[in-house]
CSV table of N, CA, C and O in Angstrom, one decimal:
chain,number,residue,atom,x,y,z
A,287,GLN,N,0.8,-1.2,0.0
A,287,GLN,CA,0.0,0.0,0.0
A,287,GLN,C,0.9,1.2,0.0
A,287,GLN,O,2.0,1.2,0.4
A,288,VAL,N,0.3,2.3,-0.4
A,288,VAL,CA,1.0,3.6,-0.4
A,288,VAL,C,1.4,4.0,1.0
A,288,VAL,O,0.5,4.0,1.9
A,289,GLN,N,2.6,4.4,1.2
A,289,GLN,CA,3.1,4.8,2.5
A,289,GLN,C,4.1,5.9,2.4
A,289,GLN,O,4.9,5.9,1.4
A,290,PHE,N,4.1,6.9,3.3
A,290,PHE,CA,5.1,7.9,3.4
A,290,PHE,C,5.6,8.0,4.8
A,290,PHE,O,4.9,8.0,5.8
A,291,VAL,N,7.0,8.0,4.9
A,291,VAL,CA,7.6,8.1,6.2
A,291,VAL,C,8.5,9.3,6.2
A,291,VAL,O,9.5,9.4,5.5
A,292,GLU,N,8.1,10.3,7.1
A,292,GLU,CA,8.8,11.6,7.2
A,292,GLU,C,9.8,11.5,8.3
A,292,GLU,O,9.5,10.9,9.4
A,293,SER,N,10.9,12.2,8.2
A,293,SER,CA,11.8,12.3,9.3
A,293,SER,C,12.7,13.6,9.2
A,293,SER,O,12.6,14.3,8.1
A,294,GLY,N,13.4,13.9,10.2
A,294,GLY,CA,14.4,15.0,10.1
A,294,GLY,C,14.0,16.2,10.9
A,294,GLY,O,14.7,17.2,10.9
A,295,GLY,N,12.8,16.2,11.5
A,295,GLY,CA,12.3,17.4,12.2
A,295,GLY,C,13.1,17.5,13.6
A,295,GLY,O,13.9,16.7,13.9
A,296,GLY,N,12.8,18.6,14.3
A,296,GLY,CA,13.4,18.8,15.6
A,296,GLY,C,13.2,20.2,16.1
A,296,GLY,O,12.4,21.0,15.5
A,297,LEU,N,13.9,20.5,17.1
A,297,LEU,CA,13.9,21.9,17.7
A,297,LEU,C,15.1,22.7,17.2
A,297,LEU,O,16.3,22.2,17.3
A,298,VAL,N,14.9,23.8,16.6
A,298,VAL,CA,15.9,24.6,16.1
A,298,VAL,C,15.7,26.1,16.5
A,298,VAL,O,14.5,26.5,16.6
A,299,GLN,N,16.8,26.8,16.6
A,299,GLN,CA,16.6,28.3,16.9
A,299,GLN,C,16.3,29.1,15.7
A,299,GLN,O,16.6,28.6,14.5
A,300,PRO,N,15.6,30.2,15.8
A,300,PRO,CA,15.4,31.1,14.7
A,300,PRO,C,16.7,31.3,13.9
A,300,PRO,O,17.7,31.6,14.5
A,301,GLY,N,16.5,31.3,12.6
A,301,GLY,CA,17.7,31.4,11.7
A,301,GLY,C,18.4,30.1,11.4
A,301,GLY,O,19.3,30.1,10.5
A,302,GLY,N,18.0,29.1,12.1
A,302,GLY,CA,18.7,27.8,11.8
A,302,GLY,C,18.2,27.0,10.6
A,302,GLY,O,17.3,27.6,9.9
A,303,SER,N,18.7,25.8,10.4
A,303,SER,CA,18.3,25.0,9.3
A,303,SER,C,18.0,23.6,9.7
A,303,SER,O,18.4,23.1,10.7
A,304,LEU,N,17.1,23.0,8.9
A,304,LEU,CA,16.8,21.6,9.0
A,304,LEU,C,16.6,21.0,7.6
A,304,LEU,O,16.2,21.7,6.7
A,305,ARG,N,16.9,19.7,7.5
A,305,ARG,CA,16.6,19.0,6.2
A,305,ARG,C,15.6,17.8,6.5
A,305,ARG,O,16.0,16.9,7.3
A,306,LEU,N,14.5,17.9,5.9
A,306,LEU,CA,13.5,16.9,6.1
A,306,LEU,C,13.6,15.9,5.0
A,306,LEU,O,13.9,16.2,3.9
A,307,SER,N,13.3,14.6,5.3
A,307,SER,CA,13.2,13.5,4.3
A,307,SER,C,11.9,12.8,4.3
A,307,SER,O,11.2,12.7,5.4
A,308,CYS,N,11.5,12.4,3.2
A,308,CYS,CA,10.2,11.6,3.1
A,308,CYS,C,10.5,10.4,2.2
A,308,CYS,O,10.8,10.6,1.0
A,309,VAL,N,10.4,9.2,2.7
A,309,VAL,CA,10.6,8.0,1.9
A,309,VAL,C,9.2,7.5,1.5
A,309,VAL,O,8.3,7.2,2.4
A,310,ALA,N,9.0,7.3,0.2
A,310,ALA,CA,7.7,6.8,-0.3
A,310,ALA,C,7.8,5.3,-0.6
A,310,ALA,O,8.9,4.8,-1.0
A,311,SER,N,6.7,4.6,-0.5
A,311,SER,CA,6.7,3.2,-0.9
A,311,SER,C,5.3,2.8,-1.4
A,311,SER,O,4.3,3.5,-1.1
A,312,GLY,N,5.2,1.7,-2.1
A,312,GLY,CA,3.9,1.2,-2.5
A,312,GLY,C,3.3,1.7,-3.8
A,312,GLY,O,2.2,1.3,-4.2
A,313,TYR,N,4.1,2.4,-4.5
A,313,TYR,CA,3.7,2.9,-5.9
A,313,TYR,C,4.9,3.3,-6.7
A,313,TYR,O,6.0,3.3,-6.2
A,314,ILE,N,4.7,3.6,-7.9
A,314,ILE,CA,5.8,3.9,-8.8
A,314,ILE,C,6.2,5.4,-8.6
A,314,ILE,O,5.5,6.3,-9.2
A,315,PHE,N,7.2,5.6,-7.8
A,315,PHE,CA,7.5,7.0,-7.3
A,315,PHE,C,7.8,7.9,-8.5
A,315,PHE,O,7.3,9.1,-8.5
A,316,ILE,N,8.5,7.5,-9.5
A,316,ILE,CA,8.9,8.4,-10.5
A,316,ILE,C,7.8,8.9,-11.3
A,316,ILE,O,7.9,10.0,-12.0
A,317,ASN,N,6.6,8.3,-11.3
A,317,ASN,CA,5.5,8.8,-12.1
A,317,ASN,C,4.7,9.9,-11.4
A,317,ASN,O,3.8,10.5,-12.1
A,318,TYR,N,5.0,10.2,-10.2
A,318,TYR,CA,4.1,11.1,-9.4
A,318,TYR,C,4.9,12.4,-9.1
A,318,TYR,O,6.1,12.4,-8.7
A,319,ASN,N,4.2,13.5,-9.0
A,319,ASN,CA,4.6,14.7,-8.4
A,319,ASN,C,4.7,14.5,-6.9
A,319,ASN,O,3.9,13.7,-6.4
A,320,MET,N,5.5,15.3,-6.2
A,320,MET,CA,5.5,15.2,-4.8
A,320,MET,C,5.4,16.6,-4.2
A,320,MET,O,5.8,17.6,-4.8
A,321,ALA,N,4.9,16.7,-2.9
A,321,ALA,CA,4.7,17.9,-2.2
A,321,ALA,C,5.0,17.8,-0.8
A,321,ALA,O,4.9,16.7,-0.2
A,322,TRP,N,5.5,18.9,-0.2
A,322,TRP,CA,5.6,19.0,1.3
A,322,TRP,C,4.4,19.9,1.8
A,322,TRP,O,4.1,20.9,1.2
A,323,TYR,N,3.8,19.5,2.9
A,323,TYR,CA,2.8,20.2,3.5
A,323,TYR,C,3.2,20.5,5.0
A,323,TYR,O,4.1,19.8,5.5
A,324,ARG,N,2.5,21.4,5.6
A,324,ARG,CA,2.7,21.6,7.0
A,324,ARG,C,1.3,22.0,7.7
A,324,ARG,O,0.5,22.5,7.0
A,325,GLN,N,1.2,21.6,8.9
A,325,GLN,CA,0.0,22.0,9.7
A,325,GLN,C,0.5,22.5,11.1
A,325,GLN,O,1.0,21.7,11.9
A,326,ALA,N,0.2,23.7,11.3
A,326,ALA,CA,0.5,24.3,12.6
A,326,ALA,C,-0.8,24.1,13.5
A,326,ALA,O,-1.9,23.9,13.0
A,327,PRO,N,-0.6,24.2,14.8
A,327,PRO,CA,-1.7,24.0,15.8
A,327,PRO,C,-2.8,24.9,15.5
A,327,PRO,O,-2.6,26.1,15.3
A,328,GLY,N,-4.0,24.4,15.4
A,328,GLY,CA,-5.2,25.2,15.2
A,328,GLY,C,-5.4,25.8,13.7
A,328,GLY,O,-6.3,26.5,13.5
A,329,LYS,N,-4.5,25.3,12.8
A,329,LYS,CA,-4.6,25.8,11.4
A,329,LYS,C,-4.8,24.6,10.5
A,329,LYS,O,-4.5,23.5,10.8
A,330,GLN,N,-5.2,25.0,9.3
A,330,GLN,CA,-5.4,24.0,8.3
A,330,GLN,C,-4.0,23.6,7.7
A,330,GLN,O,-3.1,24.4,7.7
A,331,ARG,N,-4.0,22.4,7.2
A,331,ARG,CA,-2.8,21.9,6.5
A,331,ARG,C,-2.6,22.7,5.2
A,331,ARG,O,-3.6,23.0,4.5
A,332,GLU,N,-1.4,23.2,5.0
A,332,GLU,CA,-1.1,23.9,3.7
A,332,GLU,C,0.1,23.3,3.0
A,332,GLU,O,1.0,22.7,3.6
A,333,ARG,N,0.0,23.4,1.7
A,333,ARG,CA,1.0,22.8,0.8
A,333,ARG,C,2.1,23.9,0.6
A,333,ARG,O,1.8,25.0,0.2
A,334,VAL,N,3.3,23.6,1.0
A,334,VAL,CA,4.3,24.7,1.0
A,334,VAL,C,5.3,24.5,-0.2
A,334,VAL,O,6.0,25.5,-0.6
A,335,ALA,N,5.5,23.3,-0.7
A,335,ALA,CA,6.5,23.1,-1.8
A,335,ALA,C,6.1,21.9,-2.7
A,335,ALA,O,5.6,20.9,-2.1
A,336,THR,N,6.3,22.1,-4.0
A,336,THR,CA,6.0,20.9,-4.9
A,336,THR,C,7.1,20.7,-5.8
A,336,THR,O,7.9,21.7,-6.2
A,337,ILE,N,7.2,19.5,-6.3
A,337,ILE,CA,8.2,19.2,-7.3
A,337,ILE,C,7.6,18.2,-8.3
A,337,ILE,O,6.9,17.2,-7.9
A,338,THR,N,7.7,18.4,-9.6
A,338,THR,CA,7.1,17.5,-10.6
A,338,THR,C,7.9,16.3,-10.8
A,338,THR,O,9.0,16.1,-10.4
A,339,SER,N,7.2,15.3,-11.5
A,339,SER,CA,7.8,14.0,-11.7
A,339,SER,C,8.8,14.0,-12.8
A,339,SER,O,9.7,13.2,-12.7
A,340,GLY,N,8.7,14.8,-13.8
A,340,GLY,CA,9.6,14.7,-14.9
A,340,GLY,C,10.8,15.6,-14.8
A,340,GLY,O,11.9,15.1,-14.3
A,341,VAL,N,10.7,16.8,-15.1
A,341,VAL,CA,11.8,17.7,-15.1
A,341,VAL,C,12.1,18.3,-13.7
A,341,VAL,O,13.0,19.1,-13.6
A,342,ALA,N,11.3,17.8,-12.7
A,342,ALA,CA,11.5,18.3,-11.4
A,342,ALA,C,11.4,19.8,-11.2
A,342,ALA,O,12.2,20.4,-10.5
A,343,SER,N,10.4,20.3,-11.8
A,343,SER,CA,10.1,21.8,-11.6
A,343,SER,C,9.5,22.0,-10.2
A,343,SER,O,8.8,21.1,-9.7
A,344,THR,N,9.9,23.1,-9.6
A,344,THR,CA,9.5,23.3,-8.2
A,344,THR,C,8.7,24.6,-8.1
A,344,THR,O,8.8,25.5,-8.9
A,345,ARG,N,7.8,24.6,-7.1
A,345,ARG,CA,7.0,25.7,-6.8
A,345,ARG,C,6.9,25.8,-5.3
A,345,ARG,O,7.0,24.8,-4.6
A,346,TYR,N,6.8,27.1,-4.8
A,346,TYR,CA,6.7,27.3,-3.3
A,346,TYR,C,5.7,28.3,-3.0
A,346,TYR,O,5.4,29.2,-3.8
A,347,VAL,N,5.1,28.2,-1.8
A,347,VAL,CA,4.2,29.2,-1.3
A,347,VAL,C,5.1,30.4,-0.9
A,347,VAL,O,6.3,30.3,-0.6
A,348,ASP,N,4.5,31.6,-1.0
A,348,ASP,CA,5.3,32.8,-0.9
A,348,ASP,C,6.0,32.9,0.5
A,348,ASP,O,7.1,33.4,0.5
A,349,SER,N,5.4,32.3,1.5
A,349,SER,CA,6.0,32.5,2.8
A,349,SER,C,7.3,31.7,3.0
A,349,SER,O,8.1,32.0,3.9
A,350,VAL,N,7.6,30.8,2.1
A,350,VAL,CA,8.9,30.0,2.2
A,350,VAL,C,9.8,30.2,1.0
A,350,VAL,O,11.0,29.7,1.0
A,351,LYS,N,9.4,31.0,0.0
A,351,LYS,CA,10.3,31.2,-1.1
A,351,LYS,C,11.6,31.9,-0.7
A,351,LYS,O,11.7,32.8,0.1
A,352,GLY,N,12.7,31.3,-1.3
A,352,GLY,CA,14.0,31.8,-1.0
A,352,GLY,C,14.6,31.2,0.3
A,352,GLY,O,15.8,31.4,0.5
A,353,ARG,N,13.8,30.5,1.0
A,353,ARG,CA,14.3,29.8,2.3
A,353,ARG,C,14.3,28.3,2.2
A,353,ARG,O,15.1,27.7,2.8
A,354,PHE,N,13.3,27.8,1.6
A,354,PHE,CA,13.1,26.3,1.5
A,354,PHE,C,13.4,25.8,0.1
A,354,PHE,O,13.2,26.5,-0.9
A,355,THR,N,14.0,24.6,0.0
A,355,THR,CA,14.3,24.0,-1.3
A,355,THR,C,13.8,22.6,-1.3
A,355,THR,O,14.2,21.8,-0.4
A,356,ILE,N,12.9,22.2,-2.2
A,356,ILE,CA,12.4,20.8,-2.4
A,356,ILE,C,13.3,20.1,-3.4
A,356,ILE,O,13.6,20.7,-4.4
A,357,SER,N,13.6,18.9,-3.2
A,357,SER,CA,14.3,18.1,-4.2
A,357,SER,C,13.9,16.6,-4.1
A,357,SER,O,13.2,16.3,-3.1
A,358,ARG,N,14.2,15.8,-5.0
A,358,ARG,CA,13.9,14.4,-5.0
A,358,ARG,C,15.0,13.6,-5.6
A,358,ARG,O,15.7,14.0,-6.5
A,359,VAL,N,15.1,12.4,-5.1
A,359,VAL,CA,16.0,11.4,-5.6
A,359,VAL,C,15.2,10.1,-5.9
A,359,VAL,O,14.8,9.4,-5.1
A,360,ASN,N,14.9,10.0,-7.2
A,360,ASN,CA,13.9,8.9,-7.6
A,360,ASN,C,14.5,7.5,-7.3
A,360,ASN,O,13.7,6.7,-6.9
A,361,ALA,N,15.8,7.3,-7.4
A,361,ALA,CA,16.3,6.0,-7.1
A,361,ALA,C,16.1,5.6,-5.7
A,361,ALA,O,16.1,4.4,-5.4
A,362,LYS,N,16.0,6.6,-4.8
A,362,LYS,CA,15.8,6.3,-3.4
A,362,LYS,C,14.3,6.5,-3.0
A,362,LYS,O,14.0,6.3,-1.8
A,363,LYS,N,13.5,6.9,-3.9
A,363,LYS,CA,12.0,7.1,-3.7
A,363,LYS,C,11.9,8.1,-2.5
A,363,LYS,O,11.1,7.9,-1.6
A,364,THR,N,12.7,9.1,-2.5
A,364,THR,CA,12.8,10.1,-1.4
A,364,THR,C,12.6,11.5,-1.9
A,364,THR,O,13.2,11.9,-3.0
A,365,VAL,N,11.9,12.3,-1.2
A,365,VAL,CA,11.8,13.7,-1.4
A,365,VAL,C,12.3,14.4,-0.2
A,365,VAL,O,12.1,14.0,0.9
A,366,TYR,N,13.0,15.5,-0.4
A,366,TYR,CA,13.7,16.3,0.7
A,366,TYR,C,13.1,17.7,0.7
A,366,TYR,O,12.6,18.2,-0.3
A,367,LEU,N,13.2,18.3,1.9
A,367,LEU,CA,12.9,19.7,2.1
A,367,LEU,C,14.0,20.3,2.9
A,367,LEU,O,14.1,20.1,4.1
A,368,GLN,N,14.9,21.1,2.2
A,368,GLN,CA,15.9,21.9,2.9
A,368,GLN,C,15.3,23.2,3.4
A,368,GLN,O,14.8,23.9,2.6
A,369,MET,N,15.4,23.4,4.7
A,369,MET,CA,14.7,24.6,5.3
A,369,MET,C,15.8,25.4,5.9
A,369,MET,O,16.5,25.0,6.9
A,370,ASN,N,16.0,26.6,5.4
A,370,ASN,CA,17.0,27.6,5.9
A,370,ASN,C,16.3,28.8,6.5
A,370,ASN,O,15.2,29.1,6.2
A,371,SER,N,17.1,29.6,7.3
A,371,SER,CA,16.5,30.8,7.8
A,371,SER,C,15.2,30.6,8.5
A,371,SER,O,14.2,31.4,8.2
A,372,LEU,N,15.1,29.6,9.3
A,372,LEU,CA,13.8,29.2,9.9
A,372,LEU,C,13.3,30.3,10.8
A,372,LEU,O,14.1,31.0,11.5
A,373,LYS,N,12.0,30.4,10.8
A,373,LYS,CA,11.3,31.4,11.6
A,373,LYS,C,10.3,30.7,12.6
A,373,LYS,O,9.9,29.6,12.3
A,374,PRO,N,10.0,31.3,13.7
A,374,PRO,CA,9.0,30.7,14.6
A,374,PRO,C,7.7,30.3,13.9
A,374,PRO,O,7.1,29.3,14.3
A,375,GLU,N,7.3,31.1,12.9
A,375,GLU,CA,6.0,30.8,12.2
A,375,GLU,C,6.2,29.5,11.3
A,375,GLU,O,5.2,29.1,10.7
A,376,ASP,N,7.3,29.0,11.2
A,376,ASP,CA,7.5,27.7,10.4
A,376,ASP,C,7.2,26.5,11.3
A,376,ASP,O,7.2,25.4,10.8
A,377,THR,N,7.0,26.8,12.6
A,377,THR,CA,6.7,25.7,13.5
A,377,THR,C,5.4,25.0,13.1
A,377,THR,O,4.4,25.6,12.9
A,378,ALA,N,5.5,23.7,12.9
A,378,ALA,CA,4.4,22.9,12.4
A,378,ALA,C,4.8,21.4,12.3
A,378,ALA,O,6.0,21.1,12.4
A,379,VAL,N,3.8,20.5,12.1
A,379,VAL,CA,4.1,19.2,11.7
A,379,VAL,C,4.2,19.2,10.1
A,379,VAL,O,3.3,19.7,9.5
A,380,TYR,N,5.2,18.6,9.6
A,380,TYR,CA,5.5,18.6,8.2
A,380,TYR,C,5.2,17.2,7.6
A,380,TYR,O,5.6,16.2,8.2
A,381,TYR,N,4.5,17.1,6.5
A,381,TYR,CA,4.1,15.9,5.8
A,381,TYR,C,4.5,16.0,4.4
A,381,TYR,O,4.6,17.1,3.8
A,382,CYS,N,4.6,14.8,3.7
A,382,CYS,CA,4.7,14.8,2.3
A,382,CYS,C,3.5,14.0,1.7
A,382,CYS,O,2.9,13.2,2.5
A,383,ASN,N,3.3,14.2,0.5
A,383,ASN,CA,2.3,13.4,-0.2
A,383,ASN,C,2.5,13.5,-1.7
A,383,ASN,O,3.4,14.3,-2.2
A,384,ARG,N,1.7,12.8,-2.5
A,384,ARG,CA,1.9,12.7,-3.9
A,384,ARG,C,0.8,13.4,-4.7
A,384,ARG,O,-0.3,13.7,-4.2
A,385,GLY,N,1.1,13.7,-6.0
A,385,GLY,CA,0.1,14.2,-6.9
A,385,GLY,C,0.3,13.7,-8.3
A,385,GLY,O,1.3,13.1,-8.6
A,386,TYR,N,-0.8,13.8,-9.1
A,386,TYR,CA,-0.7,13.4,-10.5
A,386,TYR,C,-1.4,14.4,-11.3
A,386,TYR,O,-2.6,14.7,-11.1
A,387,GLY,N,-0.7,14.9,-12.3
A,387,GLY,CA,-1.3,16.0,-13.1
A,387,GLY,C,-1.5,17.2,-12.2
A,387,GLY,O,-0.6,17.6,-11.6
A,388,SER,N,-2.7,17.7,-12.2
A,388,SER,CA,-3.0,18.9,-11.4
A,388,SER,C,-3.7,18.5,-10.1
A,388,SER,O,-4.1,19.4,-9.3
A,389,ALA,N,-3.8,17.2,-9.8
A,389,ALA,CA,-4.5,16.8,-8.6
A,389,ALA,C,-3.5,16.3,-7.6
A,389,ALA,O,-2.5,15.7,-7.9
A,390,TRP,N,-3.9,16.6,-6.3
A,390,TRP,CA,-3.0,16.2,-5.2
A,390,TRP,C,-3.9,15.3,-4.3
A,390,TRP,O,-5.0,15.6,-4.0
A,391,SER,N,-3.2,14.3,-3.8
A,391,SER,CA,-3.8,13.3,-3.0
A,391,SER,C,-4.1,13.8,-1.6
A,391,SER,O,-3.4,14.6,-1.0
A,392,ASP,N,-5.3,13.3,-1.1
A,392,ASP,CA,-5.6,13.6,0.3
A,392,ASP,C,-5.7,12.3,1.1
A,392,ASP,O,-6.5,12.2,2.1
A,393,GLU,N,-5.0,11.3,0.7
A,393,GLU,CA,-5.0,10.0,1.3
A,393,GLU,C,-3.6,9.6,1.7
A,393,GLU,O,-2.6,10.3,1.3
A,394,HIS,N,-3.5,8.6,2.5
A,394,HIS,CA,-2.2,7.9,2.8
A,394,HIS,C,-1.2,8.9,3.6
A,394,HIS,O,0.0,8.8,3.4
A,395,TRP,N,-1.8,9.7,4.4
A,395,TRP,CA,-0.9,10.6,5.1
A,395,TRP,C,0.0,9.8,6.1
A,395,TRP,O,-0.5,8.9,6.8
A,396,GLY,N,1.2,10.2,6.2
A,396,GLY,CA,2.1,9.6,7.2
A,396,GLY,C,2.0,10.3,8.5
A,396,GLY,O,1.1,11.0,8.8
A,397,GLN,N,2.9,9.9,9.4
A,397,GLN,CA,2.8,10.5,10.8
A,397,GLN,C,3.4,11.9,10.9
A,397,GLN,O,3.1,12.6,11.9
A,398,GLY,N,4.1,12.3,9.8
A,398,GLY,CA,4.6,13.7,9.8
A,398,GLY,C,5.9,13.8,10.7
A,398,GLY,O,6.2,12.8,11.5
A,399,THR,N,6.5,14.9,10.6
A,399,THR,CA,7.7,15.2,11.5
A,399,THR,C,7.6,16.6,12.1
A,399,THR,O,7.3,17.5,11.3
A,400,GLN,N,7.8,16.7,13.4
A,400,GLN,CA,7.5,18.0,14.0
A,400,GLN,C,8.8,18.9,13.9
A,400,GLN,O,9.9,18.5,14.1
A,401,VAL,N,8.5,20.1,13.5
A,401,VAL,CA,9.5,21.1,13.4
A,401,VAL,C,9.1,22.2,14.3
A,401,VAL,O,8.0,22.8,14.2
A,402,THR,N,10.0,22.6,15.3
A,402,THR,CA,9.7,23.6,16.2
A,402,THR,C,10.9,24.6,16.2
A,402,THR,O,12.0,24.3,16.3
A,403,VAL,N,10.5,25.9,15.9
A,403,VAL,CA,11.5,26.9,15.8
A,403,VAL,C,11.3,27.9,17.0
A,403,VAL,O,10.3,28.6,17.1
A,404,SER,N,12.2,27.8,17.9
A,404,SER,CA,12.1,28.6,19.1
A,404,SER,C,13.5,28.9,19.7
A,404,SER,O,14.4,28.0,19.6
A,405,SER,N,13.6,30.0,20.4
A,405,SER,CA,14.8,30.3,21.1
A,405,SER,C,14.7,29.9,22.6
A,405,SER,O,15.6,30.1,23.3
C-alpha cells in the first residue's frame, strides 16, 4: 500500500536550518509529483512546496520562497525539504504526499515530522 515516512524534524533556533526527508513506498514513485505540507496547531494543512515528476520543476508558497528548497532522488524514492533561515512561524508538523497531473492526494498521510523553531 502507499506509504510515506517523514523524518528530520526537531527543535531549532530562529535562523537555523533543518533537512526533512520523506521516503515513499507502495507505488511507482517516478510517475508522481511530490509535495511537502505543514500543519500548525489550530490551522489547516497547507502545501508549501511541490516538485514535478519529470523535469523536477519546483514551486513554493510565498512564505517560504528563498528559504526552502524541495528536491527528489527517484532512485531512493525520497523527497527532501531543505529549510534555511527558519522562523517561529515555520513551527508545524510537516508531511509529504503525492500528486498526479493537477490533482493532489488527500490520502495515505504519514505520521509527519515535528519542526519547532524557538529560542
